[in-house]
Amino acid sequence: MINGKSFLIVGLGLLGGSIAMGLKKHNHKVYAIDTDKNAISYALENGIIDEGSTETDAELIGKADVIISGLYPSLIVSWVAENQKHFKSGALVTDVTGVKGAVVDKIQGILRPDCEFIGAHPMAGKEVSGVQHADPAIFLPANLIVTPTKKNTARAVEFIYEIGRQLGFCNICQLSVEEHDKMIGYLSQLTHVIAVSLMNANDSRDLVQYTGDSFRDLTRIAKINENLWTELFLLNKENLVQQIDAFVAEISDFRDALEREDIGKMKQKFITSTQRRKYFDK
Amino acid sequence: MINGKSFLIVGLGLLGGSIAMGLKKHNHKVYAIDTDKNAISYALENGIIDEGSTETDAELIGKADVIISGLYPSLIVSWVAENQKHFKSGALVTDVTGVKGAVVDKIQGILRPDCEFIGAHPMAGKEVSGVQHADPAIFLPANLIVTPTKKNTARAVEFIYEIGRQLGFCNICQLSVEEHDKMIGYLSQLTHVIAVSLMNANDSRDLVQYTGDSFRDLTRIAKINENLWTELFLLNKENLVQQIDAFVAEISDFRDALEREDIGKMKQKFITSTQRRKYFDK
């Protein structure tokens, strides 16, 4: 199904660039649009894309069978609204956005009836951004989550699975938009809020020489792109606030057990966390 | 100074066993006492120690120039009180306890005047326990923190540094007992409380297939020895409660900024955490 198709990446950053590289490995035609001249020229010089433009290039857009948005969540809906007039009839449109509720319904609501949008979330990244750091190896240990709705065809779902398999994701699965955003609020967004807050709770730069692996592991993701993550958090505000509240209730319960020296309760919490964490061993 | 000295390990678990193996590599005589028959016979069969006993062996204790306690914090003071009558005159006594306030002063207060106790904390470990998992390689990326008091001699401090260098610690440094316990409350104990609480905040076993590296990194230390860590937390209760409170205040501040969509404040927190975390890159 995927062979012979041409791909347009809109927003050629770390994820968009890594997808482009992975697709090129399978000899697909890959085009890209990005307002950053350096991103496009870097990608052309390094064989990451076949053609690129820093402008809304109607011809380039119209050549693509598949359009993959690597744009920030705040830009994707308006980009589709403004540029769908150039889309090839039958084009499949997908994205990489980390929150689905604010994107999927809106795009499906405005998209031309002869095209199809299906949401996807590659759970992969790095602590650096930009096509210059792109590397399709980031997909190998990662999950690709597809979030189809009633409006999607089985053919579109299967197509995304094919792309995911070619890019090398170790696991591809489906969730509803609502399930996805709830899950991501806990597993990804809450962990980032915790890492940032742990880092900010003390100015601990003088403690560097005493630092063990535990603290480094818990704060690795405290290096964070402030523009992207502010958008992602706001788009999933309700879920994330709920998750923070549940976590704060749990840590406060532990704090109170410690303060009143409730040894039984402390041990029970350690035993529970140990049992649960074992399920997550690779 | 260290050559020709004999060492007694009291409590032959993961840390005691790893120290024994490291010392044997440098051809020191190493004895051990542990109430667990399996630990002693395993260590003898595998050449980890030269002699061992499951009893309070007065002769074995009296032969040692250096006594290293690998006991739980709750046992170490009473063990010294009961057995110091067997100590060789001039013996140096040290330990591996993760909290110093509850141990150092007490032991120095009761110890025979012809012996010397100096506190030490190897910031190393594994998520498993027992001499069967001992491995001196755990010291190579780790810090050894020595916590001398006014009662300690420069000679004892230098001796611990020599042991630390032979065991291969990448960094050896000194802190006061108070500084140590405050630092450990933040860098180690708070991180464990967070990992346990994150794991316990949701029964998320059905989310395993969606889990990325961030969540795994933040919860790795949620597998935890409930007996040891309950003791360690209670011994450092005041510092740890203070650290939890500071962290909860910080995460609550973030939550409120998110709820009222205070984009400027959210971004500022991300920028601060990113800057601070960079100091901790290895």
Tab-separated table of N, CA and C in Angstrom, chain A residues 123 143 145 171 173 175 183 186-187 190-194 196-205 207-224 226-227 229-230 233-234 237 240-241 243-245 247-248 250-251 254-255 258-259 261 263 266-267 269-274 276-282, chain B residues 123 143 145 171 173 175 183 186-187 190-194 196-205 207-211 213-224 226-227 229-230 233-234 237 240-241 243-245 247-248 250-251 254-255 258-259 261 263 266-267 269-274 276-282:
chain	number	residue	atom	x	y	z
A	123	MET	N	5.873	8.255	20.311
A	123	MET	CA	6.373	8.591	21.650
A	123	MET	C	7.891	8.516	21.664
A	143	ASN	N	7.136	3.664	21.134
A	143	ASN	CA	5.762	3.347	20.768
A	143	ASN	C	5.230	4.340	19.744
A	145	ILE	N	1.504	5.515	18.728
A	145	ILE	CA	0.095	5.377	19.089
A	145	ILE	C	-0.769	6.025	18.012
A	171	ASN	N	6.657	-0.928	18.885
A	171	ASN	CA	5.286	-1.223	19.277
A	171	ASN	C	4.354	-0.193	18.626
A	173	CYS	N	0.191	0.770	18.450
A	173	CYS	CA	-1.096	0.396	19.028
A	173	CYS	C	-2.113	1.517	18.825
A	175	LEU	N	-5.410	3.811	20.427
A	175	LEU	CA	-6.186	4.287	21.565
A	175	LEU	C	-7.197	5.296	21.037
A	183	MET	N	-3.927	8.878	29.282
A	183	MET	CA	-2.703	8.106	29.473
A	183	MET	C	-1.479	9.008	29.425
A	186	TYR	N	-0.727	11.144	32.486
A	186	TYR	CA	-0.042	10.460	33.586
A	186	TYR	C	1.386	10.058	33.221
A	187	LEU	N	1.534	9.266	32.157
A	187	LEU	CA	2.846	8.659	31.876
A	187	LEU	C	3.881	9.671	31.394
A	190	LEU	N	2.741	14.288	33.490
A	190	LEU	CA	2.983	14.369	34.939
A	190	LEU	C	4.462	14.144	35.258
A	191	THR	N	5.099	13.198	34.570
A	191	THR	CA	6.526	12.943	34.847
A	191	THR	C	7.364	14.182	34.524
A	192	HIS	N	6.990	14.914	33.474
A	192	HIS	CA	7.737	16.134	33.160
A	192	HIS	C	7.486	17.221	34.214
A	193	VAL	N	6.246	17.346	34.684
A	193	VAL	CA	5.960	18.328	35.741
A	193	VAL	C	6.769	17.996	36.998
A	194	ILE	N	6.860	16.709	37.327
A	194	ILE	CA	7.617	16.285	38.507
A	194	ILE	C	9.106	16.602	38.346
A	196	VAL	N	10.577	18.813	36.450
A	196	VAL	CA	10.787	20.269	36.479
A	196	VAL	C	10.673	20.790	37.919
A	197	SER	N	9.664	20.311	38.645
A	197	SER	CA	9.437	20.805	40.006
A	197	SER	C	10.529	20.335	40.963
A	198	LEU	N	11.019	19.117	40.766
A	198	LEU	CA	12.126	18.623	41.600
A	198	LEU	C	13.363	19.489	41.372
A	199	MET	N	13.621	19.807	40.117
A	199	MET	CA	14.780	20.639	39.774
A	199	MET	C	14.625	22.042	40.354
A	200	ASN	N	13.399	22.548	40.358
A	200	ASN	CA	13.171	23.923	40.794
A	200	ASN	C	12.958	24.071	42.299
A	201	ALA	N	12.768	22.948	43.001
A	201	ALA	CA	12.457	23.013	44.434
A	201	ALA	C	13.645	23.522	45.250
A	202	ASN	N	14.862	23.301	44.749
A	202	ASN	CA	16.071	23.785	45.417
A	202	ASN	C	17.040	24.292	44.362
A	203	ASP	N	17.764	25.345	44.676
A	203	ASP	CA	18.878	25.721	43.812
A	203	ASP	C	20.069	24.878	44.261
A	204	SER	N	20.234	23.761	43.583
A	204	SER	CA	21.124	22.719	44.093
A	204	SER	C	22.411	22.601	43.299
A	205	ARG	N	22.762	23.675	42.578
A	205	ARG	CA	23.934	23.547	41.720
A	205	ARG	C	25.209	23.236	42.501
A	207	LEU	N	25.378	21.124	44.735
A	207	LEU	CA	25.312	19.718	45.158
A	207	LEU	C	25.762	18.767	44.056
A	208	VAL	N	26.209	19.332	42.921
A	208	VAL	CA	26.532	18.481	41.766
A	208	VAL	C	27.478	17.339	42.133
A	209	GLN	N	28.492	17.645	42.934
A	209	GLN	CA	29.507	16.611	43.199
A	209	GLN	C	28.993	15.463	44.062
A	210	TYR	N	27.848	15.653	44.698
A	210	TYR	CA	27.307	14.581	45.549
A	210	TYR	C	26.204	13.793	44.856
A	211	THR	N	25.905	14.158	43.623
A	211	THR	CA	24.710	13.626	42.970
A	211	THR	C	24.890	12.199	42.487
A	212	GLY	N	23.918	11.351	42.829
A	212	GLY	CA	23.921	9.970	42.362
A	212	GLY	C	23.022	9.810	41.148
A	213	ASP	N	22.930	8.588	40.657
A	213	ASP	CA	22.162	8.321	39.449
A	213	ASP	C	20.666	8.586	39.629
A	214	SER	N	20.129	8.364	40.837
A	214	SER	CA	18.688	8.523	41.040
A	214	SER	C	18.253	9.932	40.681
A	215	PHE	N	18.948	10.909	41.217
A	215	PHE	CA	18.575	12.307	40.965
A	215	PHE	C	18.751	12.648	39.489
A	216	ARG	N	19.822	12.175	38.883
A	216	ARG	CA	20.026	12.442	37.447
A	216	ARG	C	18.906	11.815	36.620
A	217	ASP	N	18.512	10.588	36.959
A	217	ASP	CA	17.434	9.923	36.220
A	217	ASP	C	16.120	10.695	36.342
A	218	LEU	N	15.838	11.170	37.554
A	218	LEU	CA	14.549	11.836	37.772
A	218	LEU	C	14.493	13.228	37.157
A	219	THR	N	15.630	13.825	36.886
A	219	THR	CA	15.615	15.206	36.380
A	219	THR	C	16.080	15.319	34.925
A	220	ARG	N	16.390	14.194	34.287
A	220	ARG	CA	16.866	14.249	32.894
A	220	ARG	C	15.903	15.051	32.024
A	221	ILE	N	14.597	14.819	32.174
A	221	ILE	CA	13.614	15.490	31.323
A	221	ILE	C	13.235	16.884	31.845
A	222	ALA	N	13.978	17.375	32.853
A	222	ALA	CA	13.771	18.770	33.285
A	222	ALA	C	14.399	19.739	32.295
A	223	LYS	N	15.207	19.238	31.369
A	223	LYS	CA	15.653	20.049	30.227
A	223	LYS	C	14.559	19.934	29.174
A	224	ILE	N	13.873	21.017	28.926
A	224	ILE	CA	12.586	20.920	28.250
A	224	ILE	C	12.365	22.153	27.370
A	226	GLU	N	10.448	25.002	26.303
A	226	GLU	CA	9.379	25.698	27.038
A	226	GLU	C	8.189	26.062	26.152
A	227	ASN	N	8.421	26.309	24.857
A	227	ASN	CA	7.305	26.707	23.997
A	227	ASN	C	6.404	25.517	23.675
A	229	TRP	N	6.184	22.531	25.250
A	229	TRP	CA	5.534	21.861	26.375
A	229	TRP	C	4.470	22.727	27.030
A	230	THR	N	4.633	24.045	26.976
A	230	THR	CA	3.559	24.911	27.475
A	230	THR	C	2.293	24.682	26.649
A	233	PHE	N	0.802	21.141	27.494
A	233	PHE	CA	0.152	21.104	28.809
A	233	PHE	C	-1.198	21.824	28.772
A	234	LEU	N	-1.239	22.989	28.124
A	234	LEU	CA	-2.491	23.750	28.085
A	234	LEU	C	-3.568	22.987	27.318
A	237	LYS	N	-5.001	20.375	29.721
A	237	LYS	CA	-5.041	20.953	31.061
A	237	LYS	C	-5.867	20.144	32.050
A	240	LEU	N	-4.247	16.844	32.990
A	240	LEU	CA	-2.973	17.008	33.697
A	240	LEU	C	-3.189	17.535	35.110
A	241	VAL	N	-4.098	18.506	35.272
A	241	VAL	CA	-4.383	19.017	36.617
A	241	VAL	C	-4.891	17.880	37.507
A	243	GLN	N	-4.182	14.686	37.192
A	243	GLN	CA	-3.057	13.801	37.499
A	243	GLN	C	-2.137	14.415	38.552
A	244	ILE	N	-1.886	15.711	38.445
A	244	ILE	CA	-1.052	16.380	39.463
A	244	ILE	C	-1.729	16.274	40.822
A	245	ASP	N	-3.049	16.504	40.846
A	245	ASP	CA	-3.773	16.429	42.115
A	245	ASP	C	-3.691	15.033	42.736
A	247	PHE	N	-1.343	12.828	42.257
A	247	PHE	CA	0.037	12.615	42.713
A	247	PHE	C	0.316	13.376	44.007
A	248	VAL	N	-0.116	14.626	44.073
A	248	VAL	CA	0.123	15.426	45.282
A	248	VAL	C	-0.613	14.814	46.478
A	250	GLU	N	-1.152	11.650	46.899
A	250	GLU	CA	-0.402	10.445	47.263
A	250	GLU	C	0.886	10.800	48.024
A	251	ILE	N	1.625	11.781	47.534
A	251	ILE	CA	2.884	12.141	48.209
A	251	ILE	C	2.589	12.807	49.558
A	254	PHE	N	1.982	10.092	52.015
A	254	PHE	CA	3.255	9.521	52.470
A	254	PHE	C	3.911	10.439	53.500
A	255	ARG	N	3.903	11.738	53.196
A	255	ARG	CA	4.515	12.711	54.113
A	255	ARG	C	3.892	12.628	55.499
A	258	LEU	N	4.958	9.548	57.344
A	258	LEU	CA	6.323	9.743	57.850
A	258	LEU	C	6.313	10.618	59.089
A	259	GLU	N	5.563	11.706	59.035
A	259	GLU	CA	5.572	12.638	60.170
A	259	GLU	C	5.051	11.983	61.451
A	261	GLU	N	5.168	8.835	61.979
A	261	GLU	CA	5.954	7.596	62.118
A	261	GLU	C	5.082	6.355	62.007
A	263	ILE	N	4.879	3.388	60.568
A	263	ILE	CA	5.797	2.470	59.878
A	263	ILE	C	5.045	1.498	58.981
A	266	MET	N	4.025	3.226	55.732
A	266	MET	CA	5.187	3.485	54.876
A	266	MET	C	5.623	2.201	54.168
A	267	LYS	N	5.742	1.138	54.948
A	267	LYS	CA	6.179	-0.128	54.343
A	267	LYS	C	5.199	-0.603	53.286
A	269	LYS	N	3.340	1.163	51.391
A	269	LYS	CA	3.520	1.963	50.165
A	269	LYS	C	4.754	1.509	49.383
A	270	PHE	N	5.822	1.178	50.096
A	270	PHE	CA	7.026	0.681	49.422
A	270	PHE	C	6.749	-0.667	48.736
A	271	ILE	N	6.009	-1.507	49.433
A	271	ILE	CA	5.717	-2.841	48.868
A	271	ILE	C	4.848	-2.702	47.614
A	272	THR	N	3.838	-1.824	47.682
A	272	THR	CA	2.968	-1.601	46.518
A	272	THR	C	3.765	-1.068	45.328
A	273	SER	N	4.596	-0.065	45.578
A	273	SER	CA	5.339	0.536	44.460
A	273	SER	C	6.321	-0.472	43.868
A	274	THR	N	6.903	-1.310	44.718
A	274	THR	CA	7.849	-2.316	44.226
A	274	THR	C	7.136	-3.327	43.336
A	276	ARG	N	4.251	-2.924	41.723
A	276	ARG	CA	3.769	-2.305	40.481
A	276	ARG	C	4.905	-2.046	39.503
A	277	ARG	N	6.036	-1.589	40.025
A	277	ARG	CA	7.136	-1.231	39.122
A	277	ARG	C	7.683	-2.450	38.378
A	278	LYS	N	7.554	-3.631	39.002
A	278	LYS	CA	8.075	-4.844	38.351
A	278	LYS	C	7.419	-5.104	37.002
A	279	TYR	N	6.159	-4.679	36.866
A	279	TYR	CA	5.469	-4.869	35.582
A	279	TYR	C	6.113	-4.058	34.464
A	280	PHE	N	6.842	-3.014	34.850
A	280	PHE	CA	7.405	-2.116	33.845
A	280	PHE	C	8.844	-2.469	33.471
A	281	ASP	N	9.403	-3.528	34.079
A	281	ASP	CA	10.747	-3.947	33.691
A	281	ASP	C	10.719	-4.421	32.255
A	282	LYS	N	11.762	-4.037	31.521
A	282	LYS	CA	11.821	-4.461	30.124
A	282	LYS	C	12.371	-5.876	30.044
B	123	MET	N	27.745	6.205	48.251
B	123	MET	CA	26.470	6.449	47.557
B	123	MET	C	26.359	5.494	46.370
B	143	ASN	N	30.012	8.208	44.483
B	143	ASN	CA	30.638	9.082	45.478
B	143	ASN	C	30.801	8.353	46.801
B	145	ILE	N	31.165	9.620	50.618
B	145	ILE	CA	31.138	10.820	51.455
B	145	ILE	C	31.596	10.460	52.860
B	171	ASN	N	34.759	9.685	43.185
B	171	ASN	CA	34.814	10.952	43.906
B	171	ASN	C	34.719	10.660	45.408
B	173	CYS	N	34.641	12.784	49.120
B	173	CYS	CA	34.593	14.150	49.658
B	173	CYS	C	34.112	14.117	51.098
B	175	LEU	N	31.729	15.957	54.214
B	175	LEU	CA	30.647	16.854	54.621
B	175	LEU	C	30.476	16.712	56.130
B	183	MET	N	21.608	17.230	52.528
B	183	MET	CA	21.848	16.946	51.100
B	183	MET	C	21.152	15.647	50.692
B	186	TYR	N	17.388	15.735	50.155
B	186	TYR	CA	16.940	16.249	48.848
B	186	TYR	C	17.331	15.305	47.714
B	187	LEU	N	18.623	15.050	47.553
B	187	LEU	CA	19.087	14.350	46.345
B	187	LEU	C	18.683	12.881	46.302
B	190	LEU	N	14.188	12.385	48.887
B	190	LEU	CA	13.036	12.979	48.203
B	190	LEU	C	12.791	12.297	46.850
B	191	THR	N	13.861	12.005	46.120
B	191	THR	CA	13.679	11.354	44.818
B	191	THR	C	13.010	9.988	44.985
B	192	HIS	N	13.351	9.273	46.057
B	192	HIS	CA	12.705	7.975	46.294
B	192	HIS	C	11.228	8.147	46.664
B	193	VAL	N	10.924	9.146	47.484
B	193	VAL	CA	9.521	9.415	47.845
B	193	VAL	C	8.718	9.745	46.580
B	194	ILE	N	9.303	10.527	45.693
B	194	ILE	CA	8.621	10.902	44.448
B	194	ILE	C	8.376	9.674	43.570
B	196	VAL	N	8.177	6.517	44.410
B	196	VAL	CA	7.185	5.641	45.037
B	196	VAL	C	5.781	6.238	44.867
B	197	SER	N	5.654	7.535	45.082
B	197	SER	CA	4.332	8.172	45.011
B	197	SER	C	3.815	8.223	43.577
B	198	LEU	N	4.704	8.441	42.610
B	198	LEU	CA	4.292	8.423	41.203
B	198	LEU	C	3.770	7.035	40.832
B	199	MET	N	4.475	6.010	41.297
B	199	MET	CA	4.063	4.633	41.008
B	199	MET	C	2.729	4.329	41.667
B	200	ASN	N	2.515	4.868	42.864
B	200	ASN	CA	1.307	4.542	43.630
B	200	ASN	C	0.111	5.436	43.290
B	201	ALA	N	0.348	6.524	42.552
B	201	ALA	CA	-0.738	7.477	42.278
B	201	ALA	C	-1.805	6.883	41.357
B	202	ASN	N	-1.405	5.917	40.526
B	202	ASN	CA	-2.353	5.237	39.638
B	202	ASN	C	-2.009	3.754	39.590
B	203	ASP	N	-3.006	2.918	39.496
B	203	ASP	CA	-2.721	1.512	39.204
B	203	ASP	C	-2.615	1.409	37.687
B	204	SER	N	-1.397	1.498	37.207
B	204	SER	CA	-1.179	1.743	35.788
B	204	SER	C	-0.625	0.521	35.067
B	205	ARG	N	-0.855	-0.658	35.651
B	205	ARG	CA	-0.246	-1.836	35.034
B	205	ARG	C	-0.744	-2.077	33.615
B	207	LEU	N	-1.050	0.133	31.512
B	207	LEU	CA	-0.437	1.139	30.638
B	207	LEU	C	0.969	0.736	30.184
B	208	VAL	N	1.400	-0.461	30.586
B	208	VAL	CA	2.783	-0.882	30.316
B	208	VAL	C	3.158	-0.695	28.850
B	209	GLN	N	2.261	-1.079	27.950
B	209	GLN	CA	2.633	-1.059	26.531
B	209	GLN	C	2.786	0.345	25.968
B	210	TYR	N	2.309	1.357	26.686
B	210	TYR	CA	2.420	2.728	26.188
B	210	TYR	C	3.579	3.489	26.843
B	211	THR	N	4.289	2.805	27.730
B	211	THR	CA	5.246	3.496	28.571
B	211	THR	C	6.525	3.861	27.833
B	213	ASP	N	10.473	6.022	28.005
B	213	ASP	CA	11.639	6.016	28.887
B	213	ASP	C	11.486	6.950	30.083
B	214	SER	N	10.778	8.071	29.900
B	214	SER	CA	10.678	9.048	30.987
B	214	SER	C	10.066	8.406	32.218
B	215	PHE	N	8.941	7.739	32.031
B	215	PHE	CA	8.257	7.120	33.164
B	215	PHE	C	9.122	6.021	33.786
B	216	ARG	N	9.775	5.231	32.945
B	216	ARG	CA	10.650	4.178	33.478
B	216	ARG	C	11.796	4.768	34.294
B	217	ASP	N	12.388	5.863	33.787
B	217	ASP	CA	13.496	6.503	34.505
B	217	ASP	C	13.033	7.029	35.860
B	218	LEU	N	11.853	7.646	35.875
B	218	LEU	CA	11.388	8.264	37.114
B	218	LEU	C	10.939	7.243	38.150
B	219	THR	N	10.640	6.026	37.729
B	219	THR	CA	10.119	5.053	38.693
B	219	THR	C	11.075	3.895	38.953
B	220	ARG	N	12.245	3.910	38.328
B	220	ARG	CA	13.199	2.810	38.532
B	220	ARG	C	13.425	2.543	40.021
B	221	ILE	N	13.600	3.614	40.815
B	221	ILE	CA	13.894	3.435	42.236
B	221	ILE	C	12.630	3.237	43.075
B	222	ALA	N	11.464	3.056	42.420
B	222	ALA	CA	10.251	2.704	43.173
B	222	ALA	C	10.286	1.244	43.607
B	223	LYS	N	11.232	0.475	43.058
B	223	LYS	CA	11.504	-0.863	43.610
B	223	LYS	C	12.479	-0.658	44.762
B	224	ILE	N	12.020	-0.912	45.957
B	224	ILE	CA	12.730	-0.391	47.123
B	224	ILE	C	12.593	-1.362	48.296
B	226	GLU	N	11.722	-2.174	51.678
B	226	GLU	CA	10.832	-1.415	52.574
B	226	GLU	C	11.370	-1.308	54.006
B	227	ASN	N	12.137	-2.300	54.450
B	227	ASN	CA	12.639	-2.238	55.823
B	227	ASN	C	13.761	-1.210	55.969
B	229	TRP	N	14.570	1.344	53.916
B	229	TRP	CA	14.237	2.728	53.617
B	229	TRP	C	13.283	3.333	54.636
B	230	THR	N	12.434	2.510	55.266
B	230	THR	CA	11.611	3.045	56.348
B	230	THR	C	12.513	3.542	57.478
B	233	PHE	N	14.365	6.817	56.343
B	233	PHE	CA	13.484	7.994	56.305
B	233	PHE	C	13.169	8.480	57.721
B	234	LEU	N	12.892	7.534	58.637
B	234	LEU	CA	12.551	7.946	59.997
B	234	LEU	C	13.737	8.624	60.672
B	237	LYS	N	13.808	12.232	59.412
B	237	LYS	CA	12.433	12.698	59.252
B	237	LYS	C	12.331	14.200	59.062
B	240	LEU	N	13.615	15.372	55.696
B	240	LEU	CA	12.846	14.844	54.569
B	240	LEU	C	11.464	15.493	54.474
B	241	VAL	N	10.808	15.670	55.623
B	241	VAL	CA	9.493	16.334	55.604
B	241	VAL	C	9.632	17.738	55.024
B	243	GLN	N	11.882	18.757	52.870
B	243	GLN	CA	12.122	18.645	51.426
B	243	GLN	C	10.828	18.310	50.681
B	244	ILE	N	10.041	17.400	51.249
B	244	ILE	CA	8.756	17.068	50.604
B	244	ILE	C	7.882	18.314	50.537
B	245	ASP	N	7.850	19.080	51.630
B	245	ASP	CA	7.021	20.281	51.658
B	245	ASP	C	7.469	21.292	50.596
B	247	PHE	N	9.028	20.629	47.829
B	247	PHE	CA	8.690	20.087	46.505
B	247	PHE	C	7.193	20.224	46.223
B	248	VAL	N	6.359	19.905	47.213
B	248	VAL	CA	4.909	19.993	47.007
B	248	VAL	C	4.496	21.446	46.767
B	250	GLU	N	6.305	23.656	45.277
B	250	GLU	CA	6.748	23.993	43.922
B	250	GLU	C	5.813	23.388	42.870
B	251	ILE	N	5.450	22.110	43.045
B	251	ILE	CA	4.587	21.467	42.044
B	251	ILE	C	3.174	22.069	42.120
B	254	PHE	N	3.182	25.207	40.171
B	254	PHE	CA	3.092	24.912	38.737
B	254	PHE	C	1.649	24.579	38.354
B	255	ARG	N	1.023	23.739	39.171
B	255	ARG	CA	-0.368	23.341	38.913
B	255	ARG	C	-1.289	24.561	38.808
B	258	LEU	N	-0.752	26.449	35.641
B	258	LEU	CA	-1.394	25.726	34.538
B	258	LEU	C	-2.907	25.975	34.551
B	259	GLU	N	-3.505	25.867	35.726
B	259	GLU	CA	-4.959	26.005	35.805
B	259	GLU	C	-5.430	27.388	35.347
B	261	GLU	N	-3.775	29.213	33.344
B	261	GLU	CA	-3.151	29.420	32.030
B	261	GLU	C	-2.173	30.580	32.029
B	263	ILE	N	0.878	31.458	31.101
B	263	ILE	CA	1.906	30.966	30.180
B	263	ILE	C	3.295	31.475	30.546
B	266	MET	N	4.684	29.460	33.486
B	266	MET	CA	5.034	28.091	33.086
B	266	MET	C	6.357	28.091	32.318
B	267	LYS	N	6.474	28.989	31.350
B	267	LYS	CA	7.704	29.030	30.558
B	267	LYS	C	8.912	29.344	31.433
B	269	LYS	N	9.365	28.599	34.497
B	269	LYS	CA	9.738	27.406	35.261
B	269	LYS	C	10.497	26.406	34.386
B	270	PHE	N	10.061	26.258	33.138
B	270	PHE	CA	10.777	25.360	32.224
B	270	PHE	C	12.191	25.869	31.944
B	271	ILE	N	12.305	27.179	31.779
B	271	ILE	CA	13.632	27.756	31.485
B	271	ILE	C	14.561	27.562	32.681
B	272	THR	N	14.032	27.798	33.889
B	272	THR	CA	14.853	27.624	35.098
B	272	THR	C	15.302	26.179	35.247
B	273	SER	N	14.375	25.239	35.078
B	273	SER	CA	14.746	23.827	35.276
B	273	SER	C	15.746	23.388	34.216
B	274	THR	N	15.596	23.894	32.998
B	274	THR	CA	16.525	23.530	31.930
B	274	THR	C	17.933	24.040	32.249
B	276	ARG	N	19.172	24.840	35.224
B	276	ARG	CA	19.741	24.159	36.394
B	276	ARG	C	20.186	22.742	36.072
B	277	ARG	N	19.385	22.045	35.266
B	277	ARG	CA	19.704	20.648	34.986
B	277	ARG	C	20.998	20.508	34.199
B	278	LYS	N	21.318	21.556	33.410
B	278	LYS	CA	22.545	21.477	32.604
B	278	LYS	C	23.792	21.305	33.465
B	279	TYR	N	23.763	21.845	34.691
B	279	TYR	CA	24.915	21.687	35.581
B	279	TYR	C	25.153	20.229	35.972
B	280	PHE	N	24.113	19.415	35.837
B	280	PHE	CA	24.213	18.024	36.288
B	280	PHE	C	24.573	17.063	35.164
B	281	ASP	N	24.752	17.610	33.940
B	281	ASP	CA	25.178	16.723	32.850
B	281	ASP	C	26.565	16.194	33.160
B	282	LYS	N	26.752	14.926	32.869
B	282	LYS	CA	28.067	14.330	33.133
B	282	LYS	C	29.036	14.627	31.996
